[in-house]
Coordinates of C-alpha atoms (C1' of nucleotides) in Angstrom, one line a residue:
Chain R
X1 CA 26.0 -11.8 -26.5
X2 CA 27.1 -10.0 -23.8
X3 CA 24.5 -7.0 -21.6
X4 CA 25.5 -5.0 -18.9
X5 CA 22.8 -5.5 -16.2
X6 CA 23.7 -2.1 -14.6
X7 CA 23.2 -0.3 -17.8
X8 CA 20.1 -1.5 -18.6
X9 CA 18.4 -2.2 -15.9
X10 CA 16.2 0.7 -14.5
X11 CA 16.3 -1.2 -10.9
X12 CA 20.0 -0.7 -10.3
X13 CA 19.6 2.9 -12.1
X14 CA 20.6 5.4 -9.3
X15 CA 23.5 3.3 -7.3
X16 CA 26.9 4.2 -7.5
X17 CA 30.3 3.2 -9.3
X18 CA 31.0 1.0 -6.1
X19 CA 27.7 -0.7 -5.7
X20 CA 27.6 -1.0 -9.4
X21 CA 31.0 -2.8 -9.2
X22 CA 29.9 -5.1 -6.3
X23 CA 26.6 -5.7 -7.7
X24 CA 28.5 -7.1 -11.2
X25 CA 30.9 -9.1 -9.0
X26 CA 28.2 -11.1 -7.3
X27 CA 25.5 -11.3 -10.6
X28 CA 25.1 -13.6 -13.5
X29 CA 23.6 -13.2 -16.5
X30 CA 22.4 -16.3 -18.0
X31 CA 20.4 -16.9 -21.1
X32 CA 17.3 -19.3 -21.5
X33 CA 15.4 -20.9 -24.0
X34 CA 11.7 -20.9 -25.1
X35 CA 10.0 -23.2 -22.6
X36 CA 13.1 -23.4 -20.1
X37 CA 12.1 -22.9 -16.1
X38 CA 14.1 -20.5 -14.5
X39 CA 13.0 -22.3 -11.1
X40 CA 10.3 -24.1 -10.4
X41 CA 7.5 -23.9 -7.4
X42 CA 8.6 -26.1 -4.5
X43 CA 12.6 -25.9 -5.5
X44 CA 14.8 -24.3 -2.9
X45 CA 14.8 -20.3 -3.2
X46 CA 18.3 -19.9 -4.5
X47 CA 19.1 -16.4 -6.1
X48 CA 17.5 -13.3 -7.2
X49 CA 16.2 -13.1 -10.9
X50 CA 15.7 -9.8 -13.0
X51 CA 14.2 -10.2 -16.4
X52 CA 16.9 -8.3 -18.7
X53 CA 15.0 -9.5 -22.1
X54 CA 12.6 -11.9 -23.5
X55 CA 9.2 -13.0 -21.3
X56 CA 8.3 -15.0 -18.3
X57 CA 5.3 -16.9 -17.2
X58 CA 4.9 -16.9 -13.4
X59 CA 2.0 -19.2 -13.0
X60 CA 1.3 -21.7 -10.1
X61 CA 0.3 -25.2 -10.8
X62 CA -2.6 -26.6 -8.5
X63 CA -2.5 -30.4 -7.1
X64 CA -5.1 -31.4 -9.8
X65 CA -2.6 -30.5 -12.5
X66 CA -3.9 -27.2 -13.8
X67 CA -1.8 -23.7 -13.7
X68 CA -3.1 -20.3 -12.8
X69 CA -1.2 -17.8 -14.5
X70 CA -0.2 -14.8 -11.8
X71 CA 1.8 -12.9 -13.8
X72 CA 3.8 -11.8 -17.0
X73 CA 7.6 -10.5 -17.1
X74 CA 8.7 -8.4 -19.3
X75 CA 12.6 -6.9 -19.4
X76 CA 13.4 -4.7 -16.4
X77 CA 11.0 -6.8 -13.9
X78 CA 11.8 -8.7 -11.0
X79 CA 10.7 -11.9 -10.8
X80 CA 10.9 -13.1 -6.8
X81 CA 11.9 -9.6 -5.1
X82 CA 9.7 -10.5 -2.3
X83 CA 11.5 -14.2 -1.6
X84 CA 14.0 -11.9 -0.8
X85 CA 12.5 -11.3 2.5
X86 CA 9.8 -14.0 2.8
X87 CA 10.6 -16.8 5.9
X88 CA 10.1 -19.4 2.8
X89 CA 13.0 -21.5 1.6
X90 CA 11.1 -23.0 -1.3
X91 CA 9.4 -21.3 -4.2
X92 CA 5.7 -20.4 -4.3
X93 CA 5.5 -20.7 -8.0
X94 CA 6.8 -21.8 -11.5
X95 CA 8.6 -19.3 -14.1
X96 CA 8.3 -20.7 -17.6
X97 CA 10.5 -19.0 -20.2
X98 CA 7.8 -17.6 -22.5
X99 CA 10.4 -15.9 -25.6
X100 CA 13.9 -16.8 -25.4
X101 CA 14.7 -14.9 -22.1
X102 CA 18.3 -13.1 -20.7
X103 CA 18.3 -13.2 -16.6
X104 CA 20.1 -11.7 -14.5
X105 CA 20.9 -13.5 -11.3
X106 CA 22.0 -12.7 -7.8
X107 CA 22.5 -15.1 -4.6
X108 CA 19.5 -14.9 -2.4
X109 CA 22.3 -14.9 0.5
X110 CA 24.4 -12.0 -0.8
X111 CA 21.2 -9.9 -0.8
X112 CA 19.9 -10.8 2.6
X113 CA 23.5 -10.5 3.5
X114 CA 23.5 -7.0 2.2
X115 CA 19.8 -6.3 3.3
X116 CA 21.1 -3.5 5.9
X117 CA 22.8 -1.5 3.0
X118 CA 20.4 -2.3 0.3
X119 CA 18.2 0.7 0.5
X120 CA 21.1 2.2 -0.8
X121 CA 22.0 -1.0 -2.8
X122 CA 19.1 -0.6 -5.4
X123 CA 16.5 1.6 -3.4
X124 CA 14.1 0.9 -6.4
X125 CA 13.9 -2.7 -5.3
X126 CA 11.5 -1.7 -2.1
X127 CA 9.5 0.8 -4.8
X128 CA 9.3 -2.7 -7.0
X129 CA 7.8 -4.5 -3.8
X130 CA 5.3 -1.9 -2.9
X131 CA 4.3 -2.0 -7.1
X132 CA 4.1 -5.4 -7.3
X133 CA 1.9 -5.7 -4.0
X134 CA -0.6 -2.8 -5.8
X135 CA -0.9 -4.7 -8.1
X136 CA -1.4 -7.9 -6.6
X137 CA -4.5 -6.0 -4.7
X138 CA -6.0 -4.5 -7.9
X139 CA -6.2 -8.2 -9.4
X140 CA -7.6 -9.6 -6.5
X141 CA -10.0 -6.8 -6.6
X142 CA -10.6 -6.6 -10.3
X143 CA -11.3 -10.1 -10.7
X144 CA -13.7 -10.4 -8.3
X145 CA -15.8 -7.1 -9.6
X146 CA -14.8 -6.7 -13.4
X147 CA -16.8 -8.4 -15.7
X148 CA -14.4 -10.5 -18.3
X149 CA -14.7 -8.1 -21.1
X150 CA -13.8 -5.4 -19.0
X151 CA -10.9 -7.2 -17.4
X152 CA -10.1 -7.6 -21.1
X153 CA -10.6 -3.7 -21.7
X154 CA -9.1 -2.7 -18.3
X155 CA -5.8 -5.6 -19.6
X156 CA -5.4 -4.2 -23.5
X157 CA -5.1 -0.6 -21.9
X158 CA -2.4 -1.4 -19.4
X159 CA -0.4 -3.8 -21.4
X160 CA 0.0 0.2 -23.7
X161 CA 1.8 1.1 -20.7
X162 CA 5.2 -1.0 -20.5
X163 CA 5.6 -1.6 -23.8
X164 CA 5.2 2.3 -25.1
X165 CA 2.0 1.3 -27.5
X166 CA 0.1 3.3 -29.7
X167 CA -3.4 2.5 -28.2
X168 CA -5.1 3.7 -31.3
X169 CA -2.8 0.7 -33.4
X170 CA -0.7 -2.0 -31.9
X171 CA 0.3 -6.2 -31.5
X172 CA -0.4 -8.4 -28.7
X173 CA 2.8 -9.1 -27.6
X174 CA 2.1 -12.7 -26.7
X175 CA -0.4 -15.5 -27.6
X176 CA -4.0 -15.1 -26.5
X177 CA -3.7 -18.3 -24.9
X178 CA -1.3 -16.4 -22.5
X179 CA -3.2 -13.6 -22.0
X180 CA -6.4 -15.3 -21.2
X181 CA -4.7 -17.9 -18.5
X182 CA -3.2 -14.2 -17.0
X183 CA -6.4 -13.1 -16.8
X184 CA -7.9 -16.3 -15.3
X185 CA -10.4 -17.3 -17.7
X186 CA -10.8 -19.6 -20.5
X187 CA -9.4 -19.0 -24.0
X188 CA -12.9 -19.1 -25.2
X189 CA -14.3 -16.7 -22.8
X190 CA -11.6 -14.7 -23.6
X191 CA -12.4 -15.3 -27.5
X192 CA -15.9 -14.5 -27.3
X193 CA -15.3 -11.4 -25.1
X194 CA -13.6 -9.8 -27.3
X195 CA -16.3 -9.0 -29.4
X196 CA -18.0 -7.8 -27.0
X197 CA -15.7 -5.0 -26.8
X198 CA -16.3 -3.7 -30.3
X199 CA -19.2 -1.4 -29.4
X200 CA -16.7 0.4 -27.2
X201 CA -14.2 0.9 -29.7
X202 CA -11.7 -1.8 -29.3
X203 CA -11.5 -3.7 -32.0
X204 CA -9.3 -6.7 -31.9
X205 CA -8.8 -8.4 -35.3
X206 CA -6.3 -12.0 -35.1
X207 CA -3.5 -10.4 -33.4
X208 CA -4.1 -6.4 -34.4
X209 CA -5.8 -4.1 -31.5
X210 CA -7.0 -1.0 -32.1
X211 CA -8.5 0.9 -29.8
X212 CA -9.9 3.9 -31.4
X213 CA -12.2 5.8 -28.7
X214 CA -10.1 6.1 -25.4
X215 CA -13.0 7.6 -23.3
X216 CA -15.8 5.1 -24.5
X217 CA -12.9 2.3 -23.6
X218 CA -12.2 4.0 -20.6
X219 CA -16.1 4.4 -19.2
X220 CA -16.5 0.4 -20.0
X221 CA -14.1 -0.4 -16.9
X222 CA -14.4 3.0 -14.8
X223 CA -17.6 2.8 -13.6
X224 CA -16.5 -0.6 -11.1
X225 CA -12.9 -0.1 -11.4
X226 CA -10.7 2.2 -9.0
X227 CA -7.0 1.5 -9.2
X228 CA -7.6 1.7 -13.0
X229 CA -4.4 1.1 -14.5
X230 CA -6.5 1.5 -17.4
X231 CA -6.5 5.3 -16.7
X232 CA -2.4 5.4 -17.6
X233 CA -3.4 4.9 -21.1
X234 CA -5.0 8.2 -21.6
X235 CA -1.8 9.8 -19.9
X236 CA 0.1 8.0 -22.5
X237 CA -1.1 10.3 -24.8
X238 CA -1.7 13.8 -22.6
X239 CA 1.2 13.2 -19.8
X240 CA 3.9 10.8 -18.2
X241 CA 2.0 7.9 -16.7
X242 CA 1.2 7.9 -13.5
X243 CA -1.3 5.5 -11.8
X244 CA -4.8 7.8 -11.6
X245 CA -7.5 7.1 -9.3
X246 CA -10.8 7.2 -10.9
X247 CA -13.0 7.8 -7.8
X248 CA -13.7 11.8 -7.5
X249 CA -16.8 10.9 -5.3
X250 CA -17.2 9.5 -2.3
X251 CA -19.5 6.4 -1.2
X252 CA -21.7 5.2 0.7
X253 CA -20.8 4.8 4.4
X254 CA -23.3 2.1 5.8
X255 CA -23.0 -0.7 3.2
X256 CA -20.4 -3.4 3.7
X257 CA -21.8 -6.4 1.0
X258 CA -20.4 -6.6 -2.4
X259 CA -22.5 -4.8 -4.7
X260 CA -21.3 -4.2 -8.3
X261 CA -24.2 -3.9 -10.6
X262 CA -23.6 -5.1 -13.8
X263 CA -23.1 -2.7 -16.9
X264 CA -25.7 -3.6 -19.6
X265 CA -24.5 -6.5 -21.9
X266 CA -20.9 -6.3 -21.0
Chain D
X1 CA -5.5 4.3 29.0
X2 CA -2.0 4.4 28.3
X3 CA -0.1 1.7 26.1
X4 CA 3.3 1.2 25.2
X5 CA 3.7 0.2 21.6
X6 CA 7.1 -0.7 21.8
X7 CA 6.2 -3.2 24.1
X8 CA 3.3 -4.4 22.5
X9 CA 3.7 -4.7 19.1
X10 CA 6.0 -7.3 17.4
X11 CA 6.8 -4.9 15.1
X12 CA 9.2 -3.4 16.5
X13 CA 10.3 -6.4 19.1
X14 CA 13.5 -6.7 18.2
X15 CA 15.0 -2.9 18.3
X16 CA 17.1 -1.7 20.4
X17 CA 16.3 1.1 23.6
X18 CA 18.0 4.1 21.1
X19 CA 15.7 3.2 18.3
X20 CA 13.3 2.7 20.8
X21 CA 13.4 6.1 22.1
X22 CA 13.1 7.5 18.8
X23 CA 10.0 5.5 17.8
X24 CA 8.3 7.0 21.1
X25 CA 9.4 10.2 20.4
X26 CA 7.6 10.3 16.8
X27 CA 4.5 8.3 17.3
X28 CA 1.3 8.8 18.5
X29 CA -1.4 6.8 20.3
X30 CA -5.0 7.2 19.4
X31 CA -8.2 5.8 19.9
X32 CA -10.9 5.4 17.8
X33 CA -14.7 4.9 18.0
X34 CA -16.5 2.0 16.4
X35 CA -17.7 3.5 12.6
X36 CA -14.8 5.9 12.7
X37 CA -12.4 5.9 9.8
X38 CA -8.5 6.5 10.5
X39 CA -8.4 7.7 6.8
X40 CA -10.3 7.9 3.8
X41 CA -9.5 7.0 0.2
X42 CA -8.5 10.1 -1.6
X43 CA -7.3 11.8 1.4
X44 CA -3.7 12.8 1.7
X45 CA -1.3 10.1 2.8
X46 CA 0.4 11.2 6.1
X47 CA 0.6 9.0 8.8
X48 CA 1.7 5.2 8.9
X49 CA -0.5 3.4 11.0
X50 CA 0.0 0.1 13.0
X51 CA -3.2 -1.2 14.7
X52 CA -2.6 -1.7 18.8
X53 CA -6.3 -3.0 20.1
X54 CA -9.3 -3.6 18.3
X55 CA -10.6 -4.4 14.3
X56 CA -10.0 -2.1 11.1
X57 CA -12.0 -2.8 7.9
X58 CA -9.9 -1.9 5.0
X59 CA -12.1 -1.2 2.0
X60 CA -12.5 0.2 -1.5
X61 CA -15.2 2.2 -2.9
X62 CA -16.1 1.8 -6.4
X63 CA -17.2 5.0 -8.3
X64 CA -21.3 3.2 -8.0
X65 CA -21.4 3.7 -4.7
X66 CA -20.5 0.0 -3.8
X67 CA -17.8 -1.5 -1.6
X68 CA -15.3 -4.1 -1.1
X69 CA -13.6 -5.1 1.4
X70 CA -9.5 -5.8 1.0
X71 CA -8.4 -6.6 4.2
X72 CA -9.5 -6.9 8.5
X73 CA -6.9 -5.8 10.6
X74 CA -6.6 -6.9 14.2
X75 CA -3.8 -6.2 16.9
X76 CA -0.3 -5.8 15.4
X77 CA -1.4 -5.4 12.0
X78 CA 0.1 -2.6 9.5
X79 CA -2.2 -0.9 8.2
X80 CA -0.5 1.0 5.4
X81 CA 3.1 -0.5 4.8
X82 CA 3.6 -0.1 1.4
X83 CA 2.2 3.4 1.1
X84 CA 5.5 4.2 3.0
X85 CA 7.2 3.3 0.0
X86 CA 4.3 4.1 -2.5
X87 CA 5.1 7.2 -5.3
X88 CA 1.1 7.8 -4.7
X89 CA 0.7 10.8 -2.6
X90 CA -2.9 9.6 -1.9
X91 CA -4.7 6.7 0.1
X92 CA -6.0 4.0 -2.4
X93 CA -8.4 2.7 0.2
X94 CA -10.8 3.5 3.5
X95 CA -10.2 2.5 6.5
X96 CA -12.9 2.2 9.0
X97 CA -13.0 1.2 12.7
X98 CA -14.9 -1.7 13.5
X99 CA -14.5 -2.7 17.3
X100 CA -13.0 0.3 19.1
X101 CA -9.5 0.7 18.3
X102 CA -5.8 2.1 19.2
X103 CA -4.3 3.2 16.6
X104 CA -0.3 3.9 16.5
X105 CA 0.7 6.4 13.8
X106 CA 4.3 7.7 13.1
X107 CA 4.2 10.3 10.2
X108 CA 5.3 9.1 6.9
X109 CA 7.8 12.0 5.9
X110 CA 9.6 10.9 8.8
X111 CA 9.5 7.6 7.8
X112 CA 10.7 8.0 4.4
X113 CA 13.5 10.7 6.2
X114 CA 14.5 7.3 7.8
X115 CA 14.4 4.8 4.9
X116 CA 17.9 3.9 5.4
X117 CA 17.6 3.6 8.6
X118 CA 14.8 1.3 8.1
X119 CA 16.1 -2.4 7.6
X120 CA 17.4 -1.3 11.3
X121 CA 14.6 0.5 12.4
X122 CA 11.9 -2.4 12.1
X123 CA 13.2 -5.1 10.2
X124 CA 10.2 -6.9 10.5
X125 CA 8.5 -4.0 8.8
X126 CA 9.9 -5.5 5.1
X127 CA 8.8 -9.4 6.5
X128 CA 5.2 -7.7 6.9
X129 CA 5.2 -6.2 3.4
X130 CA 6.7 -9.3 1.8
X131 CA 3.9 -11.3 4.2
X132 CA 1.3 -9.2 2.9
X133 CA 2.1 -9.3 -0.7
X134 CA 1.9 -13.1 -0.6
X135 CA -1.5 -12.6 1.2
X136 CA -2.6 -10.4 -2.1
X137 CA -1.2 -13.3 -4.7
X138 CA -3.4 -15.8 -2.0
X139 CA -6.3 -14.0 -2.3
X140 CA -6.4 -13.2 -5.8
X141 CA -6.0 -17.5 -6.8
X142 CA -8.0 -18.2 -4.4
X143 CA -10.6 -15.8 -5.3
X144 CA -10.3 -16.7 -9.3
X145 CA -10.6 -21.1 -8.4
X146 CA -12.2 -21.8 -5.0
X147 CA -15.6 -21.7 -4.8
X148 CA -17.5 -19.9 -2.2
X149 CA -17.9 -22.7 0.5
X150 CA -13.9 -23.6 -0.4
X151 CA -13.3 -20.0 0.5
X152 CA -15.4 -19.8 3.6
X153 CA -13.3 -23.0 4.7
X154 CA -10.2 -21.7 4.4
X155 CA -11.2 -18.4 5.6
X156 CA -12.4 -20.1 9.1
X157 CA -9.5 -22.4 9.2
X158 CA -7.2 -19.6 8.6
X159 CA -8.9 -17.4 11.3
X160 CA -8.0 -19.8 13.9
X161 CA -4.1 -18.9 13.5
X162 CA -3.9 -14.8 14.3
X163 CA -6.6 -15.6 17.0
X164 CA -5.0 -18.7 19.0
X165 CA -8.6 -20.0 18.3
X166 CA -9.1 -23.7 18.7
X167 CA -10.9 -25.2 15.4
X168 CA -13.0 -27.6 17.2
X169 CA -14.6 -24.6 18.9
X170 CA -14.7 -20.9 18.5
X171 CA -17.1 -18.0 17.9
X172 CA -16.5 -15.4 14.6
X173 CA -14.7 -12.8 15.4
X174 CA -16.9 -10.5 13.8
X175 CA -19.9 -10.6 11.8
X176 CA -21.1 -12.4 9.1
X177 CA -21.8 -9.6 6.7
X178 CA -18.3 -8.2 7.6
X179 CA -16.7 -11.9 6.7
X180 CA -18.8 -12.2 3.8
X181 CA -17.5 -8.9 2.2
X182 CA -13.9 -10.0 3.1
X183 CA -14.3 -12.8 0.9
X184 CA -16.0 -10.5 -1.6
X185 CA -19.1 -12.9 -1.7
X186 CA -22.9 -11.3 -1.1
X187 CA -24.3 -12.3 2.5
X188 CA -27.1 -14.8 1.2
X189 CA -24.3 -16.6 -0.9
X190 CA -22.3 -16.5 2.6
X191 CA -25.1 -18.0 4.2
X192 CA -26.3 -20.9 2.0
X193 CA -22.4 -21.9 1.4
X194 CA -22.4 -22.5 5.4
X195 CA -24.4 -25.1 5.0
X196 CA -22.9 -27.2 2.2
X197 CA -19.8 -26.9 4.5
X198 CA -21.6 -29.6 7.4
X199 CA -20.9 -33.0 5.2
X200 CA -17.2 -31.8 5.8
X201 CA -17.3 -31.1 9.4
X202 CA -17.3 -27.7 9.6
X203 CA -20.3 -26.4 11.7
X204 CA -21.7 -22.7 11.8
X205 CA -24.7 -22.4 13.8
X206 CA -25.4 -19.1 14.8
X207 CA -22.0 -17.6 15.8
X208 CA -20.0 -20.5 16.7
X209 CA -18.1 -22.5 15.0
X210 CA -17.1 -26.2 15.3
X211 CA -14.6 -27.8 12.9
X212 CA -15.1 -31.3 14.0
X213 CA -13.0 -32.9 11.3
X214 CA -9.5 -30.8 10.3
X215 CA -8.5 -33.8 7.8
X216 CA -12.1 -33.3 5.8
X217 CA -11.7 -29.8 6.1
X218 CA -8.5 -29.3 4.3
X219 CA -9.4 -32.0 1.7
X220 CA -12.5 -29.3 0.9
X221 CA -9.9 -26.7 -0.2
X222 CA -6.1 -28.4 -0.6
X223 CA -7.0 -29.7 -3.8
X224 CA -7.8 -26.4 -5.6
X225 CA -5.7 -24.1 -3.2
X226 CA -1.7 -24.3 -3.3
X227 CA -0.8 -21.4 -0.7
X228 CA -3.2 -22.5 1.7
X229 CA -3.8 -20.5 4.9
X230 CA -5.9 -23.2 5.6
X231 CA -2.9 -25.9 6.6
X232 CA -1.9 -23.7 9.0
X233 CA -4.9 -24.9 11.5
X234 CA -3.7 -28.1 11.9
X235 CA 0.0 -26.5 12.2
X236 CA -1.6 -24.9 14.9
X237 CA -2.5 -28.0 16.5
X238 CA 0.8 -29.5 15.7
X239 CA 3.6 -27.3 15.7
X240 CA 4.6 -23.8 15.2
X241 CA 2.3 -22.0 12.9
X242 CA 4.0 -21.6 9.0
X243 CA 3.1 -21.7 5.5
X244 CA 2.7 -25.3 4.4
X245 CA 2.4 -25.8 0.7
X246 CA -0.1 -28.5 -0.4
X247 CA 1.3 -29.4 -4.0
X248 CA 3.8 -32.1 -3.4
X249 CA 3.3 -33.2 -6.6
X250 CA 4.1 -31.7 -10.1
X251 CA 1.6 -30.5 -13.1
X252 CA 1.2 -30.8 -16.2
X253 CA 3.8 -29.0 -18.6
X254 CA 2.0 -27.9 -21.7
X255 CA -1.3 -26.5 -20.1
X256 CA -1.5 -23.0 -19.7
X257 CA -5.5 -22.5 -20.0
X258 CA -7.2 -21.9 -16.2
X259 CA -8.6 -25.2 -16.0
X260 CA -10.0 -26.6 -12.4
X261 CA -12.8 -29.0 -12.2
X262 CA -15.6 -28.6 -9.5
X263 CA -15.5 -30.5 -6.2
X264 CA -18.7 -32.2 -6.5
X265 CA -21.4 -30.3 -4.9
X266 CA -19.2 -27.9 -3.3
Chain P
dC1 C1' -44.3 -3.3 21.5
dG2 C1' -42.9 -1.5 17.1
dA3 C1' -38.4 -0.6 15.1
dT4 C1' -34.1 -1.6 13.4
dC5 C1' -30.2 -4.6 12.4
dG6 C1' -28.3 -8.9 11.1
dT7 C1' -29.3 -13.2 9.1
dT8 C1' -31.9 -16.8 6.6
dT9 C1' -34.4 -18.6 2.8
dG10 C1' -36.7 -18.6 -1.7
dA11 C1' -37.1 -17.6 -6.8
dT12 C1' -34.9 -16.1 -10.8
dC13 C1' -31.4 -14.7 -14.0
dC14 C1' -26.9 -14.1 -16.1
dG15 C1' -22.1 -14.9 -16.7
dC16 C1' -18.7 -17.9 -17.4
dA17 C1' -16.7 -22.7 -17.3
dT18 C1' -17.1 -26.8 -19.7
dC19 C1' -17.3 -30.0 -23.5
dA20 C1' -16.9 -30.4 -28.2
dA21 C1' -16.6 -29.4 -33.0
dG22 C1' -15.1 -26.4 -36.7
dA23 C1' -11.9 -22.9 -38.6
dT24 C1' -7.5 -20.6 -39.6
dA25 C1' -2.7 -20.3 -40.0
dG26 C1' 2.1 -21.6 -40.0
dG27 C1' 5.3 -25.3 -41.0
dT28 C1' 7.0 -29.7 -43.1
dG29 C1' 7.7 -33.1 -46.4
dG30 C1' 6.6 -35.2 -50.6
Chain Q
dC1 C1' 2.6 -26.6 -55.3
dC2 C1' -0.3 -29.2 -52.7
dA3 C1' -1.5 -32.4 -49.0
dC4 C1' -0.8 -33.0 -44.2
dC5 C1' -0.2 -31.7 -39.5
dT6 C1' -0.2 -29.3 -35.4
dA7 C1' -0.9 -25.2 -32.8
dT8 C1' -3.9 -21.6 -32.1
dC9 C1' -8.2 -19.7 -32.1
dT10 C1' -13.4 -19.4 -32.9
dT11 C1' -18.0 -20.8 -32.4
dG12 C1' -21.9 -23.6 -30.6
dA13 C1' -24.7 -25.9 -26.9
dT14 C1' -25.3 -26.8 -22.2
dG15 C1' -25.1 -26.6 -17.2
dC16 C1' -23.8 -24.7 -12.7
dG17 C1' -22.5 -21.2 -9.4
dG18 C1' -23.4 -17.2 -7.5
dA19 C1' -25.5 -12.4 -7.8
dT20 C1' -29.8 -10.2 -7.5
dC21 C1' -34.3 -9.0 -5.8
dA22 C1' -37.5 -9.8 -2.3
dA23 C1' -39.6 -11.5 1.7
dA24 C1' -39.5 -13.7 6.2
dC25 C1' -37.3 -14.5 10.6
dG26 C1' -34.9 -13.7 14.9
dA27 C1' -32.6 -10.8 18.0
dT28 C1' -31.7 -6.5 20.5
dC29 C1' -33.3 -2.0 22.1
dG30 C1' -35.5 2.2 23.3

DNA sequence: CGATCGTTTGATCCGCATCAAGATAGGTGG
DNA sequence: CCACCTATCTTGATGCGGATCAAACGATCG
């Protein structure tokens, strides 16, 4: 089974036939099985991954032996861009093979070797960086403001996004087990959450979701939410995605406390 | 008052005098009034800002009228890095002044003009973002498993580092309202977690703070927390100031659930 | 000396983790 | 085809942490 990284990979998308050439010189492609680590937290930082099919579990495991789930790969993610640049030499987290997996890997030195020329080397990797930090800042903020069924709503909306769903009908693409550790609460929470949700018009039935009323989904997480990747669903259907901001108004400008009140019974 | 960033700001320590030159030539100094904002959330993005002299709360507003705080920015702190890179055309947060600042800003089209230049330009900028995102994936565990007095430990440890503070004696850098909504916890929470934190050997009274016992005090967070800001303080005590990861040992392979167990009474 | 700001303390309530017991489904072997 | 098994999920009962509302306290200031 043989893939050409270049080809498929929207990161190295806009380099040229050189780059492209030295880029295939110094990668590897390499193919994992279901449960297989591609590196493990603590290990020496040794090359660059790119997820070029299957899924990934980036979680962290805490001294007490339990894991916090920080993230889900999908094909055409990075998965350490940022030890790229960080003073670390060991890995801050775990990456669990979640369905059988194809990586693509590069040597951590060749890229900080080529750091000078790699804005023109793969000028999305800096655009990958700056997306992955948003995000980072829009969990840190949504968990500490979103009630769990709306981190569920806010989650189900975005997950349309990368994987080109039909909000109105479509699969979870992995186990809820997954999905609630990447979410950061318990499986049951997440189990009894979900019919929370109903009233607003996601109905999730074993693995089906359908979300049938996109603005009634919507208000449920807008109201606290501001980066909103929710939002993108709605230009799934009306225009290319782009990440909206839902705050039109401004606030208050003496009040510094944390002060979310919560929406009625959700 | 007239200060030269170049030669105050680490940022750009290690340029050379051409760069140098160019950096004067397309920056500006300017100082800010306590309660001023540098820019609002919503407002065009057009400047990138570093912080010279005084505090910058970073904030966002939810569409109720609420507020949370994402970051406090000191001296040498970036205070927009990846919205150089961003595709947004649009602040995501607010940035207010807190103690009267000097602000450096350089505009962003000619930053972007300059992208290739950049790894050149201020190669310390990318160690900031990288630096930054890890900060994000810290605070988003941290926020989902410590509890609040593990949260306000680490915070004060963690203080100690930017600040050259000594743990066994300093006074808060700001207020307690303004911590408490860094650690996205309501003041009164803030206040009754201070004192659960004495049986550990932290001690807040009034605005100083005495942490009489660093090994007690990391015990309180390092076996929930794996990033840990909070090793740093005895780093700082020790040697050089780095990350130190507190997980020596491995976790469970199977678990994927969020599962951490409560310090008892904390 | 009232007034305002920042902080403490108290009482109450709600969300979610926790522990534990069913339920459902896919897979295997007899 | 059915009994058995394990993985995955649901549902129930309970307890704790922290948000919320509200009142009191201490400082600083005009």
């Amino acid at each position: 089974m043989f893939i050409d990284p270049m080809a498929t990979l929207p990161l190295f998308g806009d380099i040229g036939p050189v780059e492209s050439r030295l880029l295939s010189e110094n990668s590897r492609v390499r193919a994992y099985p279901k449960g297989a680590y591609i590196f493990r937290q603590g290990a020496d930082i040794q090359n660059f991954y790119v997820v070029c099919k299957g899924t990934v579990q980036v979680y962290r495991g805490t001294p007490d032996g339990h894991e916090i789930t920080s993230d889900i790969l999908i094909a055409g993610d990075c998965v350490n861009a940022e030890e790229i640049i960080a003073l670390d030499t060991a890995h801050t987290a775990n990456t669990r093979i979640v369905e059988e997996a194809i990586i693509l890997e590069l040597p951590i030195h060749w890229m900080r070797d080529n750091m000078n020329d790699l804005a023109r080397l793969a000028p999305r990797l800096l655009v990958g960086l700056a997306d992955r930090l948003r995000g980072a800042l829009k969990d840190a903020e949504h968990f500490s403001t979103l009630s769990a069924p709306q981190l569920i709503a806010c989650y189900l909306q975005s997950l349309c996004v990368p994987y080109g769903f039909d909000p109105r009908s479509f699969d979870l693409p992995y186990s809820k087990t997954l999905i609630a550790s990447r979410l950061h609460m318990e499986l049951a929470t997440f189990s009894r959450s979900l019919k929370k949700l109903k009233p607003f018009g996601i109905v999730v039935t074993g693995n089906h979701v359908a979300i049938t009323n996109l603005k009634k989904a919507e208000r449920l997480v807008c109201n606290r939410c501001t980066i909103t990747e929710t939002c993108r669903t709605r230009a799934l259907l009306d225009r290319p995605p782009t990440v909206v901001l839902c705050t039109p108004g401004m606030n208050g400008e003496r009040q510094t406390g944390l002060r979310v009140p919560q929406v009625a019974g959700v």
